[in-house]
Amino acid sequence: MTSGHKKANRLIQSTSPYLLQHAYNPVDWFEWGVEALAKAQKENKPILVSIGYSSCHWCHVMERESFEADDIAQIMNEHFICIKVDREERPDIDQIYMEAVQAMGMNGGWPLNVFLTPDQKPFYGGTYFPAKNWAQLLIQLHRTFEQKRSEINTSAHELSQHIQLSDLQRFSKNSEATFEIGDLDSMFTILEGRFDSTWGGIEKAPKFIMPSIWQFLLRYYHLTKNQRALEMVSLTLTKMSQGGIYDQLGGGFSRYSVDGEWFAPHFEKMLYDNAQLLSLYSETYSITKNKLFKNIAYETVHWLQREMTNPEGGFYSALDADSEGIEGKFYSWTYPELEAVLQKDTNQMAAYYNATPKGNWEHGRNILFISESSDASIMSEDFINSKKKQLLATRSARIRPGLDDKILTGWNAMTIKGLVDAYNYVGEKRFLEMALSAMDFLEKNLITNEHIYRAFKNKRSETKGFLEDYAFVIQAYYSLYQSTFNEKFIRQAERWMDYALSHFFDEAEGFFYFTDNDAEKLIARKKEVFDNVIPSSNSVMAQNLFHLGIVLDRDDWKSLAVKMVSTLSTVIKAEPGYASNWGILMSVMSAGTSEIVIIGADAEAVRKNLSQHFLPFCSVMGSVSSSQLPLLKGRISVNDQTTLYVCRDKSCQLPVHSVEAALSQLNNNR
């Protein structure tokens, strides 16, 4: 956002689109770094850390009301050292100060505004403040800092001590857990009790997508054949795809809906949600063969390709909720706008999308959504699609929402995994090509011989990758190996796992820190344990250890994964909503795993056929000839026919030559 102030502040040098939005504020902003922190110490001033991200609606509102106002900026500049942080580039800083604000008894969220002593210890914070309240707060905090400094120092020190406590100290149990299907039954019962049987999803508003909950339920269904679990997933995915949270014209999902019916979204679209939803819709399609789920996967990929892909194959981070300063303006329609495009077909399509002359939303605007009463039977699919194209073409000419065009390594790796899953289950080769192109972008720009880096915008940022980046990159390499049998991918996964174990792992607690051991020292070094909309980096690392342990025959890695799940098993069973990605790994450990090895000239065709089946408790390996991978050594094609070996607990059944025969052996294994 640029105001009338033409003079740029020092944020103009940033690689972050969010920080660049503030580059023309009259506030004397710093980026987080030595210069700002040293200035606070030298001048003995409190630090204001203001954290947000480029597609955050209330961040824009607070900027417009407060950070662009000369009188408020003057107070900020005179009494505080002001630091702007992009939470997506520096999740380590965001994690610490978000926990601090929540420990003060306040709700977390963004913008996050936290006041620190000169030695970075938090003493006050909150989220969005209206301009008048903000100005008053600044003056009040300045006076308090001057007059009651010792009290501030004491409370800030106590809060910092609290933040340094690990979640594992609070929630872990040193148990040698055995994993049984009965544990999964109780987790299912808890999730079913929180399920919205009318609209799908978890029964509350605002309603977030939480992809790993539904992926856990798919695995639970696969293991137990409990039909209710599959119904919960299918209903959720159907209702989401019909609601306003899904872009009915252009594909792709918004971050959450403000209501419990998936109707009115907060219109920002995040790469990480859509990456995971590609996996979820594709997996559910492989089980149900419901064409709707396949279509959603296609439309989401079309959106990714059209709006989120840079010329070299990397994926941008997010689309803003606002355009022209109004939330949802780009995506919503007045009735006359619909009439101008649809003309004689307006009544039919307006009824289909539940649009009314008065508007079904605010300010006379309509959010397009489909309901049970939307009668598509009187219109052909071709007719509906042709009208969607007309509406999309008209919408594309509007002033677009802001694009956060930085490329984040972890989120791109998640998208690679989503595209690979969509390729496997839907069979569209273009999806794999996009995944390979994105990995090529990461390897050229963000993965070096020494490190993985966090972010790219025109150039690589200097911020090294966090555990999230390493975890999702390893997962992406593993999934690319499973869908191509190219062993360079499994070797890269192995290499970065070795790096993570030596640079992130805490031997004392048996989990991974979020930051590299040579990263900047903050007031606390945290571990990310609980799953949220994005699965926790430790749960992804545990999955990586387990699956790579199988493929590379590393029992030490498998044992470490088992120990991580055991340590958290009590909380995983009690709170599956916040440990659903851990629950996925627990379900694998409960079911036991099988390995399928494919050897022979037609290994790729056989793999492609096999991968269309939902096999969440299998590792698939293969080669057209010989391989040095432990489970492939000595395996040969029998009678010059491509051969499949189904193995479990390091013992293999008789070789077979068809996917059907291998699936039959798998079923017998269970």
mmCIF file with all atom_site columns, C-alpha atoms in Angstrom, residues 480-560:
data_model
loop_
_atom_site.group_PDB
_atom_site.id
_atom_site.type_symbol
_atom_site.label_atom_id
_atom_site.label_alt_id
_atom_site.label_comp_id
_atom_site.label_asym_id
_atom_site.label_entity_id
_atom_site.label_seq_id
_atom_site.pdbx_PDB_ins_code
_atom_site.Cartn_x
_atom_site.Cartn_y
_atom_site.Cartn_z
_atom_site.occupancy
_atom_site.B_iso_or_equiv
_atom_site.pdbx_formal_charge
_atom_site.auth_seq_id
_atom_site.auth_comp_id
_atom_site.auth_asym_id
_atom_site.auth_atom_id
_atom_site.pdbx_PDB_model_num
ATOM 1  C CA . LEU A 1 480 ? 8.379  -37.934 -6.247  1.00 0.00 ? 480 LEU A CA 1
ATOM 2  C CA . TYR A 1 481 ? 10.399 -41.122 -5.859  1.00 0.00 ? 481 TYR A CA 1
ATOM 3  C CA . GLN A 1 482 ? 7.252  -43.170 -5.304  1.00 0.00 ? 482 GLN A CA 1
ATOM 4  C CA . SER A 1 483 ? 5.651  -41.746 -8.451  1.00 0.00 ? 483 SER A CA 1
ATOM 5  C CA . THR A 1 484 ? 8.710  -41.913 -10.776 1.00 0.00 ? 484 THR A CA 1
ATOM 6  C CA . PHE A 1 485 ? 11.100 -44.528 -9.306  1.00 0.00 ? 485 PHE A CA 1
ATOM 7  C CA . ASN A 1 486 ? 13.898 -42.026 -9.957  1.00 0.00 ? 486 ASN A CA 1
ATOM 8  C CA . GLU A 1 487 ? 16.356 -42.860 -7.175  1.00 0.00 ? 487 GLU A CA 1
ATOM 9  C CA . LYS A 1 488 ? 17.955 -39.411 -7.127  1.00 0.00 ? 488 LYS A CA 1
ATOM 10 C CA . PHE A 1 489 ? 14.825 -38.238 -5.283  1.00 0.00 ? 489 PHE A CA 1
ATOM 11 C CA . ILE A 1 490 ? 15.150 -40.820 -2.504  1.00 0.00 ? 490 ILE A CA 1
ATOM 12 C CA . ARG A 1 491 ? 18.849 -39.979 -2.148  1.00 0.00 ? 491 ARG A CA 1
ATOM 13 C CA . GLN A 1 492 ? 18.014 -36.285 -1.762  1.00 0.00 ? 492 GLN A CA 1
ATOM 14 C CA . ALA A 1 493 ? 15.417 -37.154 0.876   1.00 0.00 ? 493 ALA A CA 1
ATOM 15 C CA . GLU A 1 494 ? 18.050 -39.224 2.693   1.00 0.00 ? 494 GLU A CA 1
ATOM 16 C CA . ARG A 1 495 ? 20.613 -36.426 2.486   1.00 0.00 ? 495 ARG A CA 1
ATOM 17 C CA . TRP A 1 496 ? 18.346 -33.760 3.968   1.00 0.00 ? 496 TRP A CA 1
ATOM 18 C CA . MET A 1 497 ? 17.113 -36.141 6.658   1.00 0.00 ? 497 MET A CA 1
ATOM 19 C CA . ASP A 1 498 ? 20.732 -36.598 7.733   1.00 0.00 ? 498 ASP A CA 1
ATOM 20 C CA . TYR A 1 499 ? 21.094 -32.800 7.769   1.00 0.00 ? 499 TYR A CA 1
ATOM 21 C CA . ALA A 1 500 ? 17.935 -32.309 9.855   1.00 0.00 ? 500 ALA A CA 1
ATOM 22 C CA . LEU A 1 501 ? 19.027 -34.918 12.392  1.00 0.00 ? 501 LEU A CA 1
ATOM 23 C CA . SER A 1 502 ? 22.379 -33.191 12.882  1.00 0.00 ? 502 SER A CA 1
ATOM 24 C CA . HIS A 1 503 ? 21.109 -29.570 12.817  1.00 0.00 ? 503 HIS A CA 1
ATOM 25 C CA . PHE A 1 504 ? 17.580 -29.603 14.290  1.00 0.00 ? 504 PHE A CA 1
ATOM 26 C CA . PHE A 1 505 ? 17.269 -32.671 16.503  1.00 0.00 ? 505 PHE A CA 1
ATOM 27 C CA . ASP A 1 506 ? 17.205 -32.385 20.289  1.00 0.00 ? 506 ASP A CA 1
ATOM 28 C CA . GLU A 1 507 ? 18.617 -35.596 21.767  1.00 0.00 ? 507 GLU A CA 1
ATOM 29 C CA . ALA A 1 508 ? 17.264 -34.718 25.217  1.00 0.00 ? 508 ALA A CA 1
ATOM 30 C CA . GLU A 1 509 ? 13.576 -34.610 24.247  1.00 0.00 ? 509 GLU A CA 1
ATOM 31 C CA . GLY A 1 510 ? 13.758 -36.742 21.100  1.00 0.00 ? 510 GLY A CA 1
ATOM 32 C CA . PHE A 1 511 ? 12.081 -34.145 18.852  1.00 0.00 ? 511 PHE A CA 1
ATOM 33 C CA . PHE A 1 512 ? 13.207 -31.493 16.377  1.00 0.00 ? 512 PHE A CA 1
ATOM 34 C CA . TYR A 1 513 ? 13.628 -27.782 17.056  1.00 0.00 ? 513 TYR A CA 1
ATOM 35 C CA . PHE A 1 514 ? 11.936 -25.407 14.616  1.00 0.00 ? 514 PHE A CA 1
ATOM 36 C CA . THR A 1 515 ? 15.227 -23.584 13.927  1.00 0.00 ? 515 THR A CA 1
ATOM 37 C CA . ASP A 1 516 ? 18.625 -24.781 12.729  1.00 0.00 ? 516 ASP A CA 1
ATOM 38 C CA . ASN A 1 517 ? 21.294 -24.897 15.433  1.00 0.00 ? 517 ASN A CA 1
ATOM 39 C CA . ASP A 1 518 ? 23.275 -22.181 13.635  1.00 0.00 ? 518 ASP A CA 1
ATOM 40 C CA . ALA A 1 519 ? 20.232 -19.872 13.247  1.00 0.00 ? 519 ALA A CA 1
ATOM 41 C CA . GLU A 1 520 ? 19.906 -16.507 14.987  1.00 0.00 ? 520 GLU A CA 1
ATOM 42 C CA . LYS A 1 521 ? 19.390 -16.931 18.740  1.00 0.00 ? 521 LYS A CA 1
ATOM 43 C CA . LEU A 1 522 ? 15.980 -15.600 19.813  1.00 0.00 ? 522 LEU A CA 1
ATOM 44 C CA . ILE A 1 523 ? 14.636 -15.472 23.376  1.00 0.00 ? 523 ILE A CA 1
ATOM 45 C CA . ALA A 1 524 ? 13.401 -19.074 23.030  1.00 0.00 ? 524 ALA A CA 1
ATOM 46 C CA . ARG A 1 525 ? 14.121 -22.017 20.752  1.00 0.00 ? 525 ARG A CA 1
ATOM 47 C CA . LYS A 1 526 ? 10.788 -23.694 20.113  1.00 0.00 ? 526 LYS A CA 1
ATOM 48 C CA . LYS A 1 527 ? 9.546  -27.044 18.860  1.00 0.00 ? 527 LYS A CA 1
ATOM 49 C CA . GLU A 1 528 ? 6.393  -27.191 16.760  1.00 0.00 ? 528 GLU A CA 1
ATOM 50 C CA . VAL A 1 529 ? 4.413  -30.180 17.974  1.00 0.00 ? 529 VAL A CA 1
ATOM 51 C CA . PHE A 1 530 ? 0.666  -29.705 17.459  1.00 0.00 ? 530 PHE A CA 1
ATOM 52 C CA . ASP A 1 531 ? -1.027 -29.974 14.074  1.00 0.00 ? 531 ASP A CA 1
ATOM 53 C CA . ASN A 1 532 ? -3.092 -27.087 12.853  1.00 0.00 ? 532 ASN A CA 1
ATOM 54 C CA . VAL A 1 533 ? -4.265 -26.128 9.376   1.00 0.00 ? 533 VAL A CA 1
ATOM 55 C CA . ILE A 1 534 ? -0.660 -26.894 8.407   1.00 0.00 ? 534 ILE A CA 1
ATOM 56 C CA . PRO A 1 535 ? 0.533  -30.146 10.009  1.00 0.00 ? 535 PRO A CA 1
ATOM 57 C CA . SER A 1 536 ? 3.259  -29.627 12.612  1.00 0.00 ? 536 SER A CA 1
ATOM 58 C CA . SER A 1 537 ? 6.791  -29.953 11.311  1.00 0.00 ? 537 SER A CA 1
ATOM 59 C CA . ASN A 1 538 ? 7.586  -32.614 13.938  1.00 0.00 ? 538 ASN A CA 1
ATOM 60 C CA . SER A 1 539 ? 4.667  -34.808 12.839  1.00 0.00 ? 539 SER A CA 1
ATOM 61 C CA . VAL A 1 540 ? 5.823  -34.550 9.208   1.00 0.00 ? 540 VAL A CA 1
ATOM 62 C CA . MET A 1 541 ? 9.394  -35.396 10.245  1.00 0.00 ? 541 MET A CA 1
ATOM 63 C CA . ALA A 1 542 ? 8.153  -38.431 12.172  1.00 0.00 ? 542 ALA A CA 1
ATOM 64 C CA . GLN A 1 543 ? 6.326  -39.631 9.034   1.00 0.00 ? 543 GLN A CA 1
ATOM 65 C CA . ASN A 1 544 ? 9.473  -39.018 6.968   1.00 0.00 ? 544 ASN A CA 1
ATOM 66 C CA . LEU A 1 545 ? 11.626 -40.987 9.398   1.00 0.00 ? 545 LEU A CA 1
ATOM 67 C CA . PHE A 1 546 ? 9.189  -43.883 9.339   1.00 0.00 ? 546 PHE A CA 1
ATOM 68 C CA . HIS A 1 547 ? 8.698  -44.092 5.561   1.00 0.00 ? 547 HIS A CA 1
ATOM 69 C CA . LEU A 1 548 ? 12.349 -43.487 4.673   1.00 0.00 ? 548 LEU A CA 1
ATOM 70 C CA . GLY A 1 549 ? 13.275 -45.988 7.351   1.00 0.00 ? 549 GLY A CA 1
ATOM 71 C CA . ILE A 1 550 ? 11.328 -48.607 5.387   1.00 0.00 ? 550 ILE A CA 1
ATOM 72 C CA . VAL A 1 551 ? 12.660 -47.733 1.925   1.00 0.00 ? 551 VAL A CA 1
ATOM 73 C CA . LEU A 1 552 ? 16.274 -47.297 3.057   1.00 0.00 ? 552 LEU A CA 1
ATOM 74 C CA . ASP A 1 553 ? 16.127 -50.141 5.614   1.00 0.00 ? 553 ASP A CA 1
ATOM 75 C CA . ARG A 1 554 ? 17.015 -47.786 8.460   1.00 0.00 ? 554 ARG A CA 1
ATOM 76 C CA . ASP A 1 555 ? 15.539 -49.381 11.561  1.00 0.00 ? 555 ASP A CA 1
ATOM 77 C CA . ASP A 1 556 ? 17.056 -46.595 13.675  1.00 0.00 ? 556 ASP A CA 1
ATOM 78 C CA . TRP A 1 557 ? 14.940 -44.021 11.803  1.00 0.00 ? 557 TRP A CA 1
ATOM 79 C CA . LYS A 1 558 ? 11.801 -46.134 12.130  1.00 0.00 ? 558 LYS A CA 1
ATOM 80 C CA . SER A 1 559 ? 12.454 -46.598 15.852  1.00 0.00 ? 559 SER A CA 1
ATOM 81 C CA . LEU A 1 560 ? 12.874 -42.851 16.323  1.00 0.00 ? 560 LEU A CA 1
#
